Short mmCIF file of N, CA and C and ligand atoms in Angstrom, two decimals:
data_model
loop_
_atom_site.label_atom_id
_atom_site.label_comp_id
_atom_site.label_asym_id
_atom_site.label_seq_id
_atom_site.Cartn_x
_atom_site.Cartn_y
_atom_site.Cartn_z
N MET A 74 0.63 -1.30 -0.29
CA MET A 74 0.04 -0.10 -0.14
C MET A 74 1.03 1.41 -0.03
N LYS A 75 1.84 1.04 0.88
CA LYS A 75 2.92 2.60 1.05
C LYS A 75 3.49 2.61 -0.78
N VAL A 76 3.67 1.80 -1.30
CA VAL A 76 4.23 1.31 -2.34
C VAL A 76 3.68 2.03 -3.51
N VAL A 77 1.80 2.07 -3.19
CA VAL A 77 0.80 2.69 -4.06
C VAL A 77 1.13 3.84 -4.05
N ILE A 78 1.40 4.97 -2.80
CA ILE A 78 0.79 5.79 -2.75
C ILE A 78 2.36 6.83 -2.87
N GLU A 79 3.26 6.31 -2.57
CA GLU A 79 4.45 6.94 -3.44
C GLU A 79 4.16 7.17 -5.08
N GLN A 80 3.86 5.97 -5.77
CA GLN A 80 4.31 6.03 -7.46
C GLN A 80 2.31 7.18 -7.54
N TRP A 81 1.98 7.42 -7.20
CA TRP A 81 1.18 8.65 -6.95
C TRP A 81 1.36 9.57 -6.51
N HIS A 82 2.42 9.76 -5.40
CA HIS A 82 2.71 11.01 -4.83
C HIS A 82 3.98 11.18 -6.63
N ALA A 83 4.76 10.15 -6.99
CA ALA A 83 5.99 10.56 -8.07
C ALA A 83 5.13 11.72 -8.95
N VAL A 84 3.70 10.64 -9.41
CA VAL A 84 3.47 10.95 -10.92
C VAL A 84 2.84 12.21 -10.43
N ALA A 85 2.26 13.32 -9.41
CA ALA A 85 1.95 14.37 -9.28
C ALA A 85 2.68 14.88 -9.09
N ALA A 86 4.48 15.09 -8.90
CA ALA A 86 4.59 15.62 -9.03
C ALA A 86 6.00 15.66 -10.28
N TRP A 87 5.41 14.66 -11.05
CA TRP A 87 5.93 14.90 -12.89
C TRP A 87 5.31 16.23 -13.14
N GLN A 88 3.57 15.90 -12.65
CA GLN A 88 2.66 16.70 -13.70
C GLN A 88 2.76 18.24 -13.31
N TRP A 89 3.39 18.57 -12.21
CA TRP A 89 3.83 19.52 -11.36
C TRP A 89 4.91 20.65 -12.07
N ASP A 90 6.48 19.46 -12.64
CA ASP A 90 6.71 19.82 -13.64
C ASP A 90 6.49 19.68 -14.70
N MET A 91 6.00 19.63 -15.37
CA MET A 91 5.96 19.35 -16.55
C MET A 91 6.02 21.09 -17.38
N PRO A 92 6.46 20.68 -19.29
CA PRO A 92 7.13 22.28 -19.36
C PRO A 92 6.36 22.92 -19.05
N GLU A 93 6.61 24.62 -19.02
CA GLU A 93 5.31 25.28 -19.06
C GLU A 93 4.79 25.59 -20.47
N ASP A 94 4.84 24.84 -21.48
CA ASP A 94 4.53 25.11 -23.06
C ASP A 94 2.57 24.21 -22.79
N ASP A 95 3.06 23.47 -22.04
CA ASP A 95 1.70 22.39 -22.34
C ASP A 95 0.91 22.87 -21.07
N MET A 96 0.83 24.09 -20.82
CA MET A 96 0.14 24.45 -19.53
C MET A 96 0.14 25.85 -19.32
N CYS A 97 -1.22 26.52 -19.01
CA CYS A 97 -0.91 28.00 -18.98
C CYS A 97 -0.57 28.06 -17.55
N GLY A 98 0.61 29.29 -17.53
CA GLY A 98 1.56 29.69 -16.50
C GLY A 98 0.62 29.92 -15.43
N ILE A 99 -0.82 30.63 -15.55
CA ILE A 99 -0.99 31.27 -14.43
C ILE A 99 -2.09 30.45 -14.09
N CYS A 100 -3.26 29.68 -14.32
CA CYS A 100 -4.10 28.92 -13.93
C CYS A 100 -3.49 27.45 -13.93
N ARG A 101 -2.33 27.13 -14.59
CA ARG A 101 -2.08 25.41 -14.61
C ARG A 101 -2.13 24.91 -15.04
N ASN A 102 -3.85 25.23 -16.07
CA ASN A 102 -4.56 24.34 -16.53
C ASN A 102 -3.88 24.35 -17.58
N PRO A 103 -4.62 22.86 -18.63
CA PRO A 103 -3.64 22.71 -19.64
C PRO A 103 -4.24 23.49 -20.63
N TYR A 104 -3.53 24.07 -22.11
CA TYR A 104 -4.93 24.32 -23.26
C TYR A 104 -5.59 24.24 -23.84
N ASP A 105 -4.79 22.85 -23.45
CA ASP A 105 -6.57 21.72 -24.60
C ASP A 105 -7.65 22.16 -23.50
N SER A 106 -7.30 22.87 -22.05
CA SER A 106 -8.72 22.61 -21.05
C SER A 106 -9.25 24.18 -21.09
N THR A 107 -9.71 24.18 -19.95
CA THR A 107 -10.33 26.06 -19.53
C THR A 107 -9.41 26.46 -19.03
N CYS A 108 -9.83 28.48 -18.67
CA CYS A 108 -9.55 28.45 -17.54
C CYS A 108 -9.84 28.03 -16.26
N SER A 109 -9.87 28.62 -15.20
CA SER A 109 -10.52 28.23 -13.73
C SER A 109 -11.94 28.58 -13.57
N LYS A 110 -12.12 29.82 -14.95
CA LYS A 110 -13.61 30.01 -14.49
C LYS A 110 -14.28 29.52 -15.83
N CYS A 111 -14.04 29.28 -16.66
CA CYS A 111 -14.81 28.76 -17.71
C CYS A 111 -14.44 27.04 -18.00
N LYS A 112 -16.30 26.59 -18.50
CA LYS A 112 -16.36 25.50 -18.59
C LYS A 112 -16.41 24.60 -19.77
N PHE A 113 -16.61 25.19 -21.17
CA PHE A 113 -16.07 24.91 -21.94
C PHE A 113 -14.80 25.55 -22.75
N PRO A 114 -14.18 24.26 -23.07
CA PRO A 114 -12.71 24.80 -24.19
C PRO A 114 -13.00 24.87 -25.60
N GLY A 115 -12.05 26.23 -25.93
CA GLY A 115 -12.45 25.87 -27.13
C GLY A 115 -12.60 28.23 -27.70
N ASP A 116 -13.68 28.14 -28.30
CA ASP A 116 -13.64 29.80 -29.12
C ASP A 116 -14.08 30.06 -27.16
N ASP A 117 -15.14 29.95 -26.47
CA ASP A 117 -15.32 30.67 -24.68
C ASP A 117 -14.44 31.10 -24.23
N CYS A 118 -13.03 30.15 -24.43
CA CYS A 118 -12.19 30.90 -23.32
C CYS A 118 -10.64 29.84 -24.37
N PRO A 119 -10.26 31.41 -25.42
CA PRO A 119 -9.21 31.01 -25.91
C PRO A 119 -8.38 31.21 -25.21
N LEU A 120 -6.77 30.83 -26.44
CA LEU A 120 -6.18 31.10 -25.54
C LEU A 120 -5.15 32.08 -26.21
N LEU A 121 -4.30 32.89 -25.86
CA LEU A 121 -3.15 34.35 -26.07
C LEU A 121 -1.80 34.31 -25.91
N MET A 122 -1.42 34.17 -27.29
CA MET A 122 0.00 34.19 -26.83
C MET A 122 1.37 35.40 -27.06
N GLY A 123 1.84 36.02 -26.45
CA GLY A 123 2.50 37.08 -25.92
C GLY A 123 3.84 37.29 -27.34
N GLU A 124 4.07 38.26 -27.15
CA GLU A 124 5.29 38.35 -27.81
C GLU A 124 6.75 37.70 -27.62
N CYS A 125 6.62 37.35 -26.30
CA CYS A 125 7.66 36.22 -25.74
C CYS A 125 7.56 35.24 -25.88
N ASN A 126 6.40 34.53 -26.73
CA ASN A 126 5.84 32.96 -27.57
C ASN A 126 5.52 32.33 -25.61
N HIS A 127 4.84 33.08 -24.66
CA HIS A 127 4.65 32.11 -23.40
C HIS A 127 2.96 32.51 -23.68
N SER A 128 2.16 31.42 -23.66
CA SER A 128 0.40 31.74 -24.03
C SER A 128 -0.42 31.66 -22.81
N PHE A 129 -1.13 31.71 -22.77
CA PHE A 129 -1.98 32.11 -21.63
C PHE A 129 -3.51 32.10 -22.04
N HIS A 130 -4.45 31.16 -20.75
CA HIS A 130 -5.85 31.50 -21.91
C HIS A 130 -5.87 33.09 -21.50
N MET A 131 -7.23 33.30 -22.47
CA MET A 131 -7.46 35.01 -22.66
C MET A 131 -8.07 34.87 -21.18
N HIS A 132 -8.83 34.70 -20.55
CA HIS A 132 -9.28 34.78 -19.67
C HIS A 132 -8.03 35.62 -18.34
N CYS A 133 -7.10 34.62 -18.49
CA CYS A 133 -6.20 34.68 -17.54
C CYS A 133 -5.00 36.15 -17.35
N ILE A 134 -4.72 35.95 -18.34
CA ILE A 134 -3.55 36.60 -18.32
C ILE A 134 -4.07 38.33 -18.37
N TYR A 135 -5.63 38.16 -19.47
CA TYR A 135 -6.25 39.57 -18.76
C TYR A 135 -6.52 39.91 -17.05
N ALA A 136 -7.21 38.72 -16.49
CA ALA A 136 -7.23 39.15 -15.54
C ALA A 136 -5.64 39.93 -14.12
N TRP A 137 -4.93 38.67 -15.19
CA TRP A 137 -3.43 39.04 -14.42
C TRP A 137 -2.61 40.58 -14.59
N LEU A 138 -3.12 40.71 -15.99
CA LEU A 138 -2.83 42.57 -16.09
C LEU A 138 -3.59 43.19 -15.52
N GLN A 139 -4.65 42.72 -15.13
CA GLN A 139 -5.41 44.07 -14.34
C GLN A 139 -5.07 43.86 -13.00
N GLN A 140 -4.50 43.08 -12.14
CA GLN A 140 -3.01 43.27 -11.27
C GLN A 140 -2.78 44.67 -11.49
N ASP A 141 -2.54 45.62 -10.47
CA ASP A 141 -1.06 46.65 -10.45
C ASP A 141 -0.26 45.85 -10.45
N SER A 142 0.27 45.02 -9.52
CA SER A 142 1.25 44.47 -9.42
C SER A 142 1.54 43.42 -10.36
N SER A 143 1.03 43.68 -11.57
CA SER A 143 1.64 42.70 -13.09
C SER A 143 2.59 43.18 -13.56
N GLN A 144 2.17 44.96 -13.48
CA GLN A 144 3.04 46.04 -14.17
C GLN A 144 3.37 45.62 -15.70
N ASP A 145 1.88 45.27 -16.16
CA ASP A 145 1.98 44.93 -17.20
C ASP A 145 2.89 43.79 -18.03
N LYS A 146 3.37 42.53 -16.92
CA LYS A 146 4.36 41.72 -17.82
C LYS A 146 4.31 40.41 -17.46
N CYS A 147 4.84 39.48 -18.56
CA CYS A 147 4.33 38.21 -18.82
C CYS A 147 4.43 37.76 -17.52
N PRO A 148 3.91 36.67 -16.68
CA PRO A 148 4.06 36.26 -15.25
C PRO A 148 5.00 34.97 -15.69
N MET A 149 5.61 34.27 -16.36
CA MET A 149 6.57 34.00 -16.34
C MET A 149 7.82 34.32 -16.85
N CYS A 150 7.85 35.19 -17.82
CA CYS A 150 9.11 35.76 -17.91
C CYS A 150 9.49 37.41 -17.34
N ARG A 151 8.51 37.92 -17.07
CA ARG A 151 8.57 39.29 -16.62
C ARG A 151 9.00 40.48 -17.86
N GLN A 152 8.43 40.23 -18.79
CA GLN A 152 9.01 41.08 -19.71
C GLN A 152 7.71 41.34 -20.41
N ALA A 153 7.82 42.57 -21.11
CA ALA A 153 6.39 43.53 -20.38
C ALA A 153 5.51 42.56 -21.54
N PHE A 154 4.36 42.12 -21.16
CA PHE A 154 3.33 41.27 -21.87
C PHE A 154 2.35 41.74 -23.18
N LYS A 155 3.03 41.76 -24.57
CA LYS A 155 2.31 42.42 -25.73
C LYS A 155 1.48 41.04 -26.73
N PRO A 156 0.13 41.15 -26.87
CA PRO A 156 -0.52 39.96 -27.32
C PRO A 156 0.13 40.17 -28.63
N LYS A 157 0.60 38.74 -29.19
CA LYS A 157 0.84 38.36 -30.66
C LYS A 157 0.34 37.68 -31.60
N ASP A 158 -0.19 38.79 -32.45
CA ASP A 158 -1.29 38.72 -33.32
C ASP A 158 -1.63 37.35 -34.42
N ALA A 159 -2.60 36.98 -33.96
CA ALA A 159 -2.02 35.48 -35.13
C ALA A 159 -2.32 34.46 -34.67
N ALA A 160 -1.23 34.42 -33.62
CA ALA A 160 -0.51 32.82 -33.51
C ALA A 160 -1.61 32.42 -32.19
N SER A 161 -2.77 32.91 -31.91
CA SER A 161 -3.40 32.08 -30.40
C SER A 161 -3.61 31.16 -31.21
N THR A 162 -4.09 30.54 -32.82
CA THR A 162 -4.90 29.91 -33.46
C THR A 162 -4.06 28.71 -33.57
N GLU A 163 -3.06 29.14 -33.50
CA GLU A 163 -2.08 27.77 -34.12
C GLU A 163 -2.06 26.64 -32.96
N LEU A 164 -2.33 26.92 -32.09
CA LEU A 164 -2.48 26.04 -30.59
C LEU A 164 -3.79 24.92 -31.05
N GLU A 165 -4.29 25.09 -31.69
CA GLU A 165 -5.54 24.62 -31.97
C GLU A 165 -5.10 22.98 -31.10
ZN1 ZN B 243 -5.38 29.91 -18.00
ZN1 ZN B 244 -11.79 31.13 -19.94
ZN1 ZN B 245 6.64 35.71 -21.63
#
């Protein structure tokens, strides 16, 4: 039984360390899922890619940028976050 629990823990830790390109760095949900506020992936909860090539759910990055502490910077690399035009659809 102990072994089973340790294996489960290892899997959970691996997911936490997954490359950031597989999930939104703000809500940590996968890109093919929704942000923490939405129920339906796709057009209702699109992805937004910045010029720094970090992508987030549109709702997540908007909520982040509305915080004064964000200073309009990408939460992953701390560069000024500017949406990259026409890139969000590539990630479908
Ligand atoms: Zn998100
Ligand atoms: Zn959403
Ligand atoms: Zn970035």
